Short mmCIF file of C-alpha atoms (C1' of nucleotides) in Angstrom, two decimals:
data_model
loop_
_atom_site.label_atom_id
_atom_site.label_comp_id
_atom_site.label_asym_id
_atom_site.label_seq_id
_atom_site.Cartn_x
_atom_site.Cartn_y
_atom_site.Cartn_z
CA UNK A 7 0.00 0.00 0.00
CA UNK A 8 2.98 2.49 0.88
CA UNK A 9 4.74 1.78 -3.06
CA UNK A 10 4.18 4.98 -3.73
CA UNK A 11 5.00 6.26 -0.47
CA UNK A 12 7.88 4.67 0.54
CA UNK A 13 9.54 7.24 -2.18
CA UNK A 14 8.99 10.28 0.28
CA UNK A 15 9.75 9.80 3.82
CA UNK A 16 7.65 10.02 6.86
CA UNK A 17 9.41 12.95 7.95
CA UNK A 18 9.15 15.14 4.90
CA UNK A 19 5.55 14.26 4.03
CA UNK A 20 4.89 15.15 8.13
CA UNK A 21 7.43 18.55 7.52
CA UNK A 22 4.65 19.77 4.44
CA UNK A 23 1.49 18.30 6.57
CA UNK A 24 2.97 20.96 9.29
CA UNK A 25 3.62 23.53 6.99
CA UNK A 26 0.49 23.66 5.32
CA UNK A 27 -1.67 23.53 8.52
CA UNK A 28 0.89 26.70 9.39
CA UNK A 29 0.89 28.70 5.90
CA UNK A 30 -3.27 28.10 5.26
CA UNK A 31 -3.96 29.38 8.74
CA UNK A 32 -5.67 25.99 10.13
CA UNK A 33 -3.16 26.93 12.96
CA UNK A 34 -3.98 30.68 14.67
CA UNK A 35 -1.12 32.94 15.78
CA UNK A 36 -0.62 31.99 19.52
CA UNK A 37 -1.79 28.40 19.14
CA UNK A 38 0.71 25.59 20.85
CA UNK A 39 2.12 23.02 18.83
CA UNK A 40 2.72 19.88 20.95
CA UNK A 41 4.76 16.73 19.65
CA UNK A 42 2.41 14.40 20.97
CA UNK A 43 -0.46 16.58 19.71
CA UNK A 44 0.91 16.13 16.13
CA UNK A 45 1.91 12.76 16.56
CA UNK A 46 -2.12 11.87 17.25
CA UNK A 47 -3.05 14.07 14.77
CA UNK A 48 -1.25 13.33 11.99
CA UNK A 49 -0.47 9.61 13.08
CA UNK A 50 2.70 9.45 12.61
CA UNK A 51 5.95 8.61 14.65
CA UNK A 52 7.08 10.95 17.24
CA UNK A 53 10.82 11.11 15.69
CA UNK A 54 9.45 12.82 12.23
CA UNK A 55 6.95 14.91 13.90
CA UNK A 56 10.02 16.09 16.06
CA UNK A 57 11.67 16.96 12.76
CA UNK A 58 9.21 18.81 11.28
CA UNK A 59 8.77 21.01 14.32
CA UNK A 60 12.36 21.84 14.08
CA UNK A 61 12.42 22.60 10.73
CA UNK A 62 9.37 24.95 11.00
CA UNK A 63 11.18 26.50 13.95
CA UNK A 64 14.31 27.26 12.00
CA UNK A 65 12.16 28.85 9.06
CA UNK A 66 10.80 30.89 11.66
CA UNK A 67 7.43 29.63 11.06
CA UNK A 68 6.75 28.03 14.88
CA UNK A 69 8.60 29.99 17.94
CA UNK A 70 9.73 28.16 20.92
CA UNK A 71 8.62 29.52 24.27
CA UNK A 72 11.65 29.16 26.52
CA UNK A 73 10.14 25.73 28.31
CA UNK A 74 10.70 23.09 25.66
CA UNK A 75 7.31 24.22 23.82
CA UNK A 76 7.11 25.70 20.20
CA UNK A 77 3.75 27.87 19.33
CA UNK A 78 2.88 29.46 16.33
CA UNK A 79 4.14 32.92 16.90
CA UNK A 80 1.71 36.51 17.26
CA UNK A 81 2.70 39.32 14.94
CA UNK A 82 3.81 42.67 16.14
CA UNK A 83 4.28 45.23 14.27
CA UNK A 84 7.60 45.47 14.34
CA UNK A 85 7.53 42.06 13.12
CA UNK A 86 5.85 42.80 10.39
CA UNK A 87 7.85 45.86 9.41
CA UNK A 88 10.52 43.59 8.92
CA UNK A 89 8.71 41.14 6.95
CA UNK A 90 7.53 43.84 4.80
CA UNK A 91 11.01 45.32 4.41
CA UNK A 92 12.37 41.63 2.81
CA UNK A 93 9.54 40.85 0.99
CA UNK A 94 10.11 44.37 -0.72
CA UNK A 95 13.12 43.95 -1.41
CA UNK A 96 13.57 39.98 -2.51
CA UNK A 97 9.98 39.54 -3.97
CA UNK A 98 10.11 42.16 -6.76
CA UNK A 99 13.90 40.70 -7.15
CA UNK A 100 12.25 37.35 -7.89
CA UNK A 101 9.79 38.46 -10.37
CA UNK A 102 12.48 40.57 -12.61
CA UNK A 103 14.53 37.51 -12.32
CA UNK A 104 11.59 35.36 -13.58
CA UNK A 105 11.07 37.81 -15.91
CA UNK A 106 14.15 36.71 -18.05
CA UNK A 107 12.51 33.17 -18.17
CA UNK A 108 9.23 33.46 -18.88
CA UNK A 109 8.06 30.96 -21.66
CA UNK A 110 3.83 31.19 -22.85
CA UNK A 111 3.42 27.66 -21.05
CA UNK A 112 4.45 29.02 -17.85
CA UNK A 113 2.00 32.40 -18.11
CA UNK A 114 -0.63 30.10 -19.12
CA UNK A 115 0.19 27.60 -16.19
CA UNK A 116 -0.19 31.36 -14.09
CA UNK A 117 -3.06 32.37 -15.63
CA UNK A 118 -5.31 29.42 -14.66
CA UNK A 119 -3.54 29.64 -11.12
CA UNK A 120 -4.79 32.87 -11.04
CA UNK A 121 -8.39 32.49 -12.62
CA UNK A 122 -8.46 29.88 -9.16
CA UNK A 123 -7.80 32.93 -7.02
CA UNK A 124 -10.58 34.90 -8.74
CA UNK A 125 -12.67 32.10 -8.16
CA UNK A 126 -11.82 31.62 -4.35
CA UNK A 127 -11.88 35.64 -4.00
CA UNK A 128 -15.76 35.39 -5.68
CA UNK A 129 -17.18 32.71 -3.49
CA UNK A 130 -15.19 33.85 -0.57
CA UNK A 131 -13.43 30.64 -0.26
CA UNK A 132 -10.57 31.78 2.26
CA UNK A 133 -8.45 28.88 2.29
CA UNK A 134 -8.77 28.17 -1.49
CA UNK A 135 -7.36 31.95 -2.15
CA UNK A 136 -4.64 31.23 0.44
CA UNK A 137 -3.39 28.18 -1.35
CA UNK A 138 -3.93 29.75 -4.71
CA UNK A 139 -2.69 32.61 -4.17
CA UNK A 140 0.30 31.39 -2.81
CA UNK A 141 0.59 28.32 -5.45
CA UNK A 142 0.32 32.08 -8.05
CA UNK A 143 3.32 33.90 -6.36
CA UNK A 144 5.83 30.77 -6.21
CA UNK A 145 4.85 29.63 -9.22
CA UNK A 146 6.28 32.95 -10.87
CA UNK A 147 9.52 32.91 -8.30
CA UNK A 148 10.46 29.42 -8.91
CA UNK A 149 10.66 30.07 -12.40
CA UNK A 150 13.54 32.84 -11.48
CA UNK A 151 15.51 29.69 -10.15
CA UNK A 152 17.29 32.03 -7.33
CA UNK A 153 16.86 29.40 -4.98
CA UNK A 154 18.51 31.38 -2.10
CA UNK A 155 15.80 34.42 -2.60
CA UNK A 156 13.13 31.89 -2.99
CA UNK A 157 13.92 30.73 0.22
CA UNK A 158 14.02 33.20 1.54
CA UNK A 159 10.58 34.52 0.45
CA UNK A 160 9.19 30.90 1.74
CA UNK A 161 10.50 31.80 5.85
CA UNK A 162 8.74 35.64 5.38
CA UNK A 163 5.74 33.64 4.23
CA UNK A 164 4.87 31.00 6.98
CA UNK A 165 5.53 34.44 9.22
CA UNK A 166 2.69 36.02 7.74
CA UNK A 167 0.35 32.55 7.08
CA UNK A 168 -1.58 32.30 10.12
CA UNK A 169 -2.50 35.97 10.75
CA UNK A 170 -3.21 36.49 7.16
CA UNK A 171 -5.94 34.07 7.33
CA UNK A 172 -7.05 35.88 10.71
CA UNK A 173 -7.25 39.11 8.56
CA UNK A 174 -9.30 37.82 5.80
CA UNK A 175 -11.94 36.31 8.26
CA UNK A 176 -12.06 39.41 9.92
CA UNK A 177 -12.32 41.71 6.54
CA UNK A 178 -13.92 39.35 4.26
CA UNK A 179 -12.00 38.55 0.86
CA UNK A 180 -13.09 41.18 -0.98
CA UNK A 181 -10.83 44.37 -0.53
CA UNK A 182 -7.69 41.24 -0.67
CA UNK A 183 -5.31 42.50 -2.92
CA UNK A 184 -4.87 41.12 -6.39
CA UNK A 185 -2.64 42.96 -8.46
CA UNK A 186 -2.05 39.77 -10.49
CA UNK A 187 -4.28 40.83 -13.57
CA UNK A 188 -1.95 43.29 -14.13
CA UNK A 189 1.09 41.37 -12.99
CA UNK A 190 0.04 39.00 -15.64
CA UNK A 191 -0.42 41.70 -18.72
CA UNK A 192 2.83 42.59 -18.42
CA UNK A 193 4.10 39.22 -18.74
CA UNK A 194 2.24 39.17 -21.85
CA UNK A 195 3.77 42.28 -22.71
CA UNK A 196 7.06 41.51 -21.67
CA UNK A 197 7.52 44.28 -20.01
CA UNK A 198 10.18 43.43 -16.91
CA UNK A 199 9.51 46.76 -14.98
CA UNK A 200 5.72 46.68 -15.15
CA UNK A 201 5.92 43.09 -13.93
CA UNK A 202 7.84 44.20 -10.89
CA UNK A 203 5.63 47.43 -9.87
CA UNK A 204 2.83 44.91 -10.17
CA UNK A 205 4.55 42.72 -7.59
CA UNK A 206 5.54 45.27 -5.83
CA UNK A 207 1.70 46.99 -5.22
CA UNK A 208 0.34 43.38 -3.99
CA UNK A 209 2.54 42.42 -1.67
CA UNK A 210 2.67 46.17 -0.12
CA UNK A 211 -1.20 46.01 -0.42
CA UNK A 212 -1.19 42.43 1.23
CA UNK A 213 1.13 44.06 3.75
CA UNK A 214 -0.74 46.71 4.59
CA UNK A 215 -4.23 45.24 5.38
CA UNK A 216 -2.54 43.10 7.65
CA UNK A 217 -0.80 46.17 9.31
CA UNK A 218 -4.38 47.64 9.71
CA UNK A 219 -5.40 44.94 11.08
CA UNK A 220 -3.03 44.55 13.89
CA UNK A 221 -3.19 48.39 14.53
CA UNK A 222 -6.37 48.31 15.38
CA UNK A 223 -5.99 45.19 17.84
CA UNK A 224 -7.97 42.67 15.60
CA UNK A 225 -5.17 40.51 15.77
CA UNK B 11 28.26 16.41 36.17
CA UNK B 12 26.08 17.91 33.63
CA UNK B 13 24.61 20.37 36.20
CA UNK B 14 24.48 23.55 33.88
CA UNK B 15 24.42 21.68 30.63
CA UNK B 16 21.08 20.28 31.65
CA UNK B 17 19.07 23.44 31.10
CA UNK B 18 20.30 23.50 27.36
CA UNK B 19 18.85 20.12 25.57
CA UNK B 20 21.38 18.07 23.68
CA UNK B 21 19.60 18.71 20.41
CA UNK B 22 20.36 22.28 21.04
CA UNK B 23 23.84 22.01 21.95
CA UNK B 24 24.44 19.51 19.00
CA UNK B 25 23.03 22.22 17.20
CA UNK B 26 25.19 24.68 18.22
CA UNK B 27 28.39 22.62 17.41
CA UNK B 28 27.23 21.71 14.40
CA UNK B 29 26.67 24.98 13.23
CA UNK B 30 30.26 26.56 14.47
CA UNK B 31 31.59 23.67 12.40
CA UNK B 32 30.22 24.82 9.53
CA UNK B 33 30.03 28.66 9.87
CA UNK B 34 33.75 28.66 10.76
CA UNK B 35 34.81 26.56 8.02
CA UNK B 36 35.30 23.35 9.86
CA UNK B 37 33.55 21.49 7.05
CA UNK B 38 34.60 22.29 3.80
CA UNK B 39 32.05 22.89 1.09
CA UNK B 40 31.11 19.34 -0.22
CA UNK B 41 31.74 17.58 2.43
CA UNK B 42 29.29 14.64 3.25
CA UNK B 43 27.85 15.08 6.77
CA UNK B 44 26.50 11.67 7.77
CA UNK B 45 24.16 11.05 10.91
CA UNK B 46 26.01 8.12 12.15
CA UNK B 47 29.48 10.47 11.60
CA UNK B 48 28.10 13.01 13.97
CA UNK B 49 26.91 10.42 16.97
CA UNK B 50 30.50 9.06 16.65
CA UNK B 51 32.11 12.75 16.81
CA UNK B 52 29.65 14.84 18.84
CA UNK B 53 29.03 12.08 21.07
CA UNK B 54 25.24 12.61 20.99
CA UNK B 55 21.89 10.45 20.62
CA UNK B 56 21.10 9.64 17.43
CA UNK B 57 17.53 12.15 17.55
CA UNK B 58 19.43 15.01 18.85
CA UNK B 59 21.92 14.59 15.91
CA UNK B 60 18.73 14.11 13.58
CA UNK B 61 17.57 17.14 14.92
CA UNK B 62 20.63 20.06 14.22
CA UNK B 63 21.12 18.25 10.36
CA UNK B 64 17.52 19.07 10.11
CA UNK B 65 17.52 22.57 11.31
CA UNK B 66 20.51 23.22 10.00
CA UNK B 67 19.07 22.13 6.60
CA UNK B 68 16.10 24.46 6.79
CA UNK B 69 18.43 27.04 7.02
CA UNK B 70 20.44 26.52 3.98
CA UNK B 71 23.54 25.50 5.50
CA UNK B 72 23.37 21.47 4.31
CA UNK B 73 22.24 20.41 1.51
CA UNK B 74 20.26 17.35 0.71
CA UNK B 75 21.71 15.14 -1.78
CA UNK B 76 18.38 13.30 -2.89
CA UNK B 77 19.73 10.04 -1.56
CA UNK B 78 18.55 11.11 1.92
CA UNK B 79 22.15 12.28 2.78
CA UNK B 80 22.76 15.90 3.19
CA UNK B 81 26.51 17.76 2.29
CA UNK B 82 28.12 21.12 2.79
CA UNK B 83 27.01 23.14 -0.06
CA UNK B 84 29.51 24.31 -2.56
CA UNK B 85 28.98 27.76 -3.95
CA UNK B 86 28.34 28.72 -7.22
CA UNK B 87 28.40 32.24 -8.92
CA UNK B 88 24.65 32.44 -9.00
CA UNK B 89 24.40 31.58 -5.40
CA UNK B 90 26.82 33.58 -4.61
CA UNK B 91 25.04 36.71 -5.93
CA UNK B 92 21.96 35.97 -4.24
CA UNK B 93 23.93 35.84 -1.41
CA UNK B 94 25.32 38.96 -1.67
CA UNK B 95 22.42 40.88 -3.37
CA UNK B 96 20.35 39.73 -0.05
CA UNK B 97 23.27 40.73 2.44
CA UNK B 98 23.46 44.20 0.86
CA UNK B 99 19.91 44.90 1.55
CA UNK B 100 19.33 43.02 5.16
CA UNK B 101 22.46 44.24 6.77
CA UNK B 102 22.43 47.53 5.86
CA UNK B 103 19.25 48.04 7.45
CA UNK B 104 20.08 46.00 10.46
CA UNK B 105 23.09 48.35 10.85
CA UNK B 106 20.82 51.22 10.36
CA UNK B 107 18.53 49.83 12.83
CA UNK B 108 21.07 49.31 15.11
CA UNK B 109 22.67 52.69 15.14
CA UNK B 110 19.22 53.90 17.37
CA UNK B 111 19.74 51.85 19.79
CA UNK B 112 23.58 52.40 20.16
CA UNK B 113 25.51 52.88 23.48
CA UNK B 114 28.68 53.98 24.88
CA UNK B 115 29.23 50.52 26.75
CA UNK B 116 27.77 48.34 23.27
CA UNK B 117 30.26 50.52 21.35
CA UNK B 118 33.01 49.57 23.89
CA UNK B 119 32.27 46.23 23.40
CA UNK B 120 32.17 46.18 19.76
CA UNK B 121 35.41 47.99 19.84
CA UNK B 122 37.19 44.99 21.75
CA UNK B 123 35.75 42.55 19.51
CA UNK B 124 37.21 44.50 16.38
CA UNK B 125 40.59 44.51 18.56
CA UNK B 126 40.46 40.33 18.38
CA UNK B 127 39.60 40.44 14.50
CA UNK B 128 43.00 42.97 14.10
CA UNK B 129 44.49 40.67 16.47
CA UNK B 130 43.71 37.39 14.23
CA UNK B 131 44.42 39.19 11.43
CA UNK B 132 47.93 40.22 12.20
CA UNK B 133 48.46 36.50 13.70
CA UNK B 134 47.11 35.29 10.40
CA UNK B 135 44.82 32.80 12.63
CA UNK B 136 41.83 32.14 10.10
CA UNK B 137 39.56 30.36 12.83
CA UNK B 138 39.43 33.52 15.25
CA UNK B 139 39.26 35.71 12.67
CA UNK B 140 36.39 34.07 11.03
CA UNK B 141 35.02 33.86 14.49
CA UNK B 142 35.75 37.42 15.89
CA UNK B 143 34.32 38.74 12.61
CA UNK B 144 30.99 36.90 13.07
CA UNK B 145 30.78 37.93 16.64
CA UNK B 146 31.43 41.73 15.48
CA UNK B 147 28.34 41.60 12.69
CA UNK B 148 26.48 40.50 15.00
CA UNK B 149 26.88 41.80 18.26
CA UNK B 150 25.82 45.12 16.28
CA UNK B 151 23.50 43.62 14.28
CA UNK B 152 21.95 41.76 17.68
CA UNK B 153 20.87 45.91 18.87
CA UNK B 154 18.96 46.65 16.18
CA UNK B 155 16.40 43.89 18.28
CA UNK B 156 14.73 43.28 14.64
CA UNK B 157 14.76 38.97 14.53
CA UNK B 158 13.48 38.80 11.60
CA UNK B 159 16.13 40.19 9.80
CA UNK B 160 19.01 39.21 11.92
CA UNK B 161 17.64 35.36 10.85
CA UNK B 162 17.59 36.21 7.62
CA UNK B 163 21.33 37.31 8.27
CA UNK B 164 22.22 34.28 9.93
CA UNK B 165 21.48 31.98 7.41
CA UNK B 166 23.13 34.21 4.63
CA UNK B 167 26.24 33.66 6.46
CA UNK B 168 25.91 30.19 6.88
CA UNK B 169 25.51 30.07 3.37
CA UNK B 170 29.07 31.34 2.39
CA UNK B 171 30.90 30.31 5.55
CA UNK B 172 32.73 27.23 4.24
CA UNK B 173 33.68 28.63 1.43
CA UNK B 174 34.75 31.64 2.91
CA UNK B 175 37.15 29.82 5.17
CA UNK B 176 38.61 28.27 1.64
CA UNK B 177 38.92 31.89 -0.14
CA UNK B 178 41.06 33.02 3.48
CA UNK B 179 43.12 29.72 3.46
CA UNK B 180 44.62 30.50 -0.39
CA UNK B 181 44.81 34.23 -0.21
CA UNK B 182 46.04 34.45 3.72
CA UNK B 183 44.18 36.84 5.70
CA UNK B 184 46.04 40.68 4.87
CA UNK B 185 43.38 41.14 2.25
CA UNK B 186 40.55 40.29 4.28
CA UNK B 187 37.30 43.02 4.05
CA UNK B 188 37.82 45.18 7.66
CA UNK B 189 35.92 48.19 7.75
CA UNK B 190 35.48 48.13 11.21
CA UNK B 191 37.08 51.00 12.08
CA UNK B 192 35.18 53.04 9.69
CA UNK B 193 32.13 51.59 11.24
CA UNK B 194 33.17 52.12 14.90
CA UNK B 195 34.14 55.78 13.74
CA UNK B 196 30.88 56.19 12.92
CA UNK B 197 29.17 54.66 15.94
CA UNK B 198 31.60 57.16 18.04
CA UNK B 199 29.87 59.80 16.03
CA UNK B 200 26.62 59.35 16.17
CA UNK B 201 26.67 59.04 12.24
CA UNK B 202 23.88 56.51 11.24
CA UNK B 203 24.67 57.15 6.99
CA UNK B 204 28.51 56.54 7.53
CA UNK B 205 28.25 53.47 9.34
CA UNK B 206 25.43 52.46 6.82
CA UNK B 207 27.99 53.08 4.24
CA UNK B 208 30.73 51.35 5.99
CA UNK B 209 29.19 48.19 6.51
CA UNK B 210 28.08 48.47 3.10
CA UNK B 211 31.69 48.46 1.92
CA UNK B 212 32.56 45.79 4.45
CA UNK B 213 29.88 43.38 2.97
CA UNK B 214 30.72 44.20 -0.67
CA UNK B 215 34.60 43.70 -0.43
CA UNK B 216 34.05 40.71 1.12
CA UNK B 217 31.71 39.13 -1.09
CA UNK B 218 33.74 40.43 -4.36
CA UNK B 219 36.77 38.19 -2.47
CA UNK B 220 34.89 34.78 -2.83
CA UNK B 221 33.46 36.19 -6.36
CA UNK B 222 36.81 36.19 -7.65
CA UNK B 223 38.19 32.74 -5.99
CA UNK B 224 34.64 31.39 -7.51
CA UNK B 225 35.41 32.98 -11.34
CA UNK B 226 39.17 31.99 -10.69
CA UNK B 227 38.00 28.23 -9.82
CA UNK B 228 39.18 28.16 -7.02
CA UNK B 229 36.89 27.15 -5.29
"C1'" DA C 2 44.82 -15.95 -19.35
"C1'" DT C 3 43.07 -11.26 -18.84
"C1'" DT C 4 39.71 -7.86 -18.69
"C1'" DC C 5 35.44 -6.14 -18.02
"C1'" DA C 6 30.73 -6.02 -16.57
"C1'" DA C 7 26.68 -7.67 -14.27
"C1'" DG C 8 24.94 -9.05 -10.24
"C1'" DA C 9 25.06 -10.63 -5.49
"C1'" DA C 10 26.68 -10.09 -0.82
"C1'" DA C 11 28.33 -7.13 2.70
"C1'" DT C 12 28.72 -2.75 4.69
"C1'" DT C 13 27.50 1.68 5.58
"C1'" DT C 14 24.06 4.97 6.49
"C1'" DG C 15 19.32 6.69 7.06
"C1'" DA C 16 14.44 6.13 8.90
"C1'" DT C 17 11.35 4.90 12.27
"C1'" DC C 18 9.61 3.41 16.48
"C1'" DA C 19 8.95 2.24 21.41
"C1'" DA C 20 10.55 2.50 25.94
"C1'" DA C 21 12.93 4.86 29.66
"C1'" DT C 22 14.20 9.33 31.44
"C1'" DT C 23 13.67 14.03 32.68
"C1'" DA C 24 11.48 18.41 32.90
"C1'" DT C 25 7.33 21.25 33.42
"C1'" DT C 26 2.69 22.29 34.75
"C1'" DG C 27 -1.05 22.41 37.52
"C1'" DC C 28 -3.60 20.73 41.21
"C1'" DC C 29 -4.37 19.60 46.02
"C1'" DG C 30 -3.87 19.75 50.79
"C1'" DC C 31 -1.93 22.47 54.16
"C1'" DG D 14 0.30 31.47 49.28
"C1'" DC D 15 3.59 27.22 49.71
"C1'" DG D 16 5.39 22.79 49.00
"C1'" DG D 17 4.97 18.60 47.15
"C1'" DC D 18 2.55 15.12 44.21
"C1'" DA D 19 0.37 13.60 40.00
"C1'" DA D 20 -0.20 14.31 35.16
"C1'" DT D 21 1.44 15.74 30.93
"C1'" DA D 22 4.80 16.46 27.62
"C1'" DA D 23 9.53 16.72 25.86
"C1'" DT D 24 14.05 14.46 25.63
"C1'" DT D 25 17.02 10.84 24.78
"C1'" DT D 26 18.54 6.24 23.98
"C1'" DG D 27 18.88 1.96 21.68
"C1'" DA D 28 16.95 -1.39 18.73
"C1'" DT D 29 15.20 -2.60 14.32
"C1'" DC D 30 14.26 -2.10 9.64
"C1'" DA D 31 15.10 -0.17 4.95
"C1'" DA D 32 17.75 1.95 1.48
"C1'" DA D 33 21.99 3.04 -0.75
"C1'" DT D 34 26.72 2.27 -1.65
"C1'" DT D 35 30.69 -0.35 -2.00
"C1'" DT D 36 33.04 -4.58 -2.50
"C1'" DC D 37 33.45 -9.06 -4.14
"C1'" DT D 38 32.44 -12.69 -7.21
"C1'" DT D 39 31.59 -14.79 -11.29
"C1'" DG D 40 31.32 -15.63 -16.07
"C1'" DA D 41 31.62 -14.35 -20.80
"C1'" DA D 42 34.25 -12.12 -24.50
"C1'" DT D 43 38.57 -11.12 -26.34
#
DNA sequence: ATTCAAGAAATTTGATCAAATTATTGCCGC
DNA sequence: GCGGCAATAATTTGATCAAATTTCTTGAAT
């Protein structure tokens, strides 16, 4: 039964489980993460669930609390600032260096990611637009094959994952930003810089509601 | 006899070692690092061992090899850029950052550090200088309290470590970037833009070093 | 007879689990 | 409140299994 299976070990199949639960916000900000906990949950051993949590912990995705716990950390705002300041700088990075590779197949391949967003946004679907929208973004990075910078751009990510899915149950998924109609147009166009401003509105957009949102206490 | 050592977990001290090892050029760039190797060496369990490769992984240090064992990267010119392209925008800011929250005694202590790189420098001792050198960047980095980006930091330099201990072991260590005393000039003065600037130059010299011992293949 | 290659055995290394140990938390009686 | 006891959870070890690599063997072709 575990052909297939056997290819990917426990511990990395556990390590995305983990990550997901983290980056689609089925874990809030301030929730503990126990070993055992996981171990139930996800029925696996305790020696890749340990792994996993360590991993997440170095990415900065899970934040351990001084006694031997890890928790899924709470945004601040100076937090965020921070996370705002990379993903300014490395995201648009990523997108001019995709830029250089872009083949139709690979727009195309973005296009229907996106028309999934559109359709998550319309039936206010929040975990669908999380996943798309995220599948949208990396889709376009990986394709600048800066691995170091797209690794980067992963960590900020799971920082942001669980109170970005706070913020759109709060606001609702309509005002969530989608500058990708016009990220996408200038791919068609091939036009680098317009790509890049694109990229460069959504995430500060993105950034921004969640900066609102944490001003005014709702997270 | 492990009185003290029992309120830091093995995992986390394995951790530690593991990572000096490799940040100070103990482990050259493509060598294997096997779980069984570290036990042996490290004297540790075989989970806590598990545990720092893991980490340590996540943060771009090792690199798995598909066949479930993991290696010391080696760097390559478009790595390398990454590297550097991300260093020139984190630590900038985290030296801007930093400069608020400057003090006479932080200064002080910066200033003996930087009196241990000259030191290593003059002795031609790679190790402490590679050492003292990390402990500078980040003792001032550590002030500007921002985690975020001092993570981000830390697992840039992980990154070139190794192979930075290579470049200093062919071209001895008179050329080696120190802009210290610019930067502690600065600090003394209260001059946020000159130590911007001279960390700037700091970061840049050094990564144009390994640039060259990369396009020279020397590496 | 020598060389080479294919395949099998042995060795090394990684993956996983279960049990024993140790730390932390919270409750209960004082 | 305070101190200790029970419960919960994390840590660590060692054993066992699985995969990968290396070494050894064997047999056919030259």
């Amino acid at each position: 039964m575990d052909a297939e299976n056997r290819k990917i070990p426990t511990h990395e199949v556990t390590y995305l489980r983990l990550r997901d639960m983290i980056l689609y916000g089925r874990l809030e900000p301030g929730a503990p993460v126990t070993i055992q906990g996981l171990v139930s949950e996800l029925d696996a051993g305790m020696t890749p669930v340990r792994e996993a949590i360590r991993r997440l912990t170095a990415e900065g995705a899970l934040r351990p609390q001084g006694n031997r716990r890890v928790a899924v950390p709470q945004l601040t705002g100076r937090v965020l600032d921070q996370i705002a300041f990379a993903r300014l700088t490395v995201e648009p990075k990523l997108a001019e260096l995709a830029a250089a590779h872009l083949s139709p197949p690979l727009i195309d391949r973005l296009q229907v990611l996106d028309n999934t967003v559109d359709r998550a946004i319309q039936a206010g679907n929040i975990p669908d637009y999380l996943e798309a929208n995220h599948a949208f973004h990396f889709a376009l990075y990986d394709a600048s094959d800066a691995v170091v910078l797209v690794d980067i751009a992963r960590s900020l990510w799971l920082r942001f994952g669980p109170s970005l899915r706070v913020v759109c149950a709060h606001y609702g998924s309509d005002a969530l930003p989608d500058r990708h109609h016009e990220a996408l147009a200038a791919m068609r166009a091939g036009d680098a810089g317009a790509l890049v401003r694109a990229i460069t509105s959504d995430i500060a957009q993105g950034m921004d509601q969640v900066r609102q949102a944490i001003a005014t206490g709702e997270i």
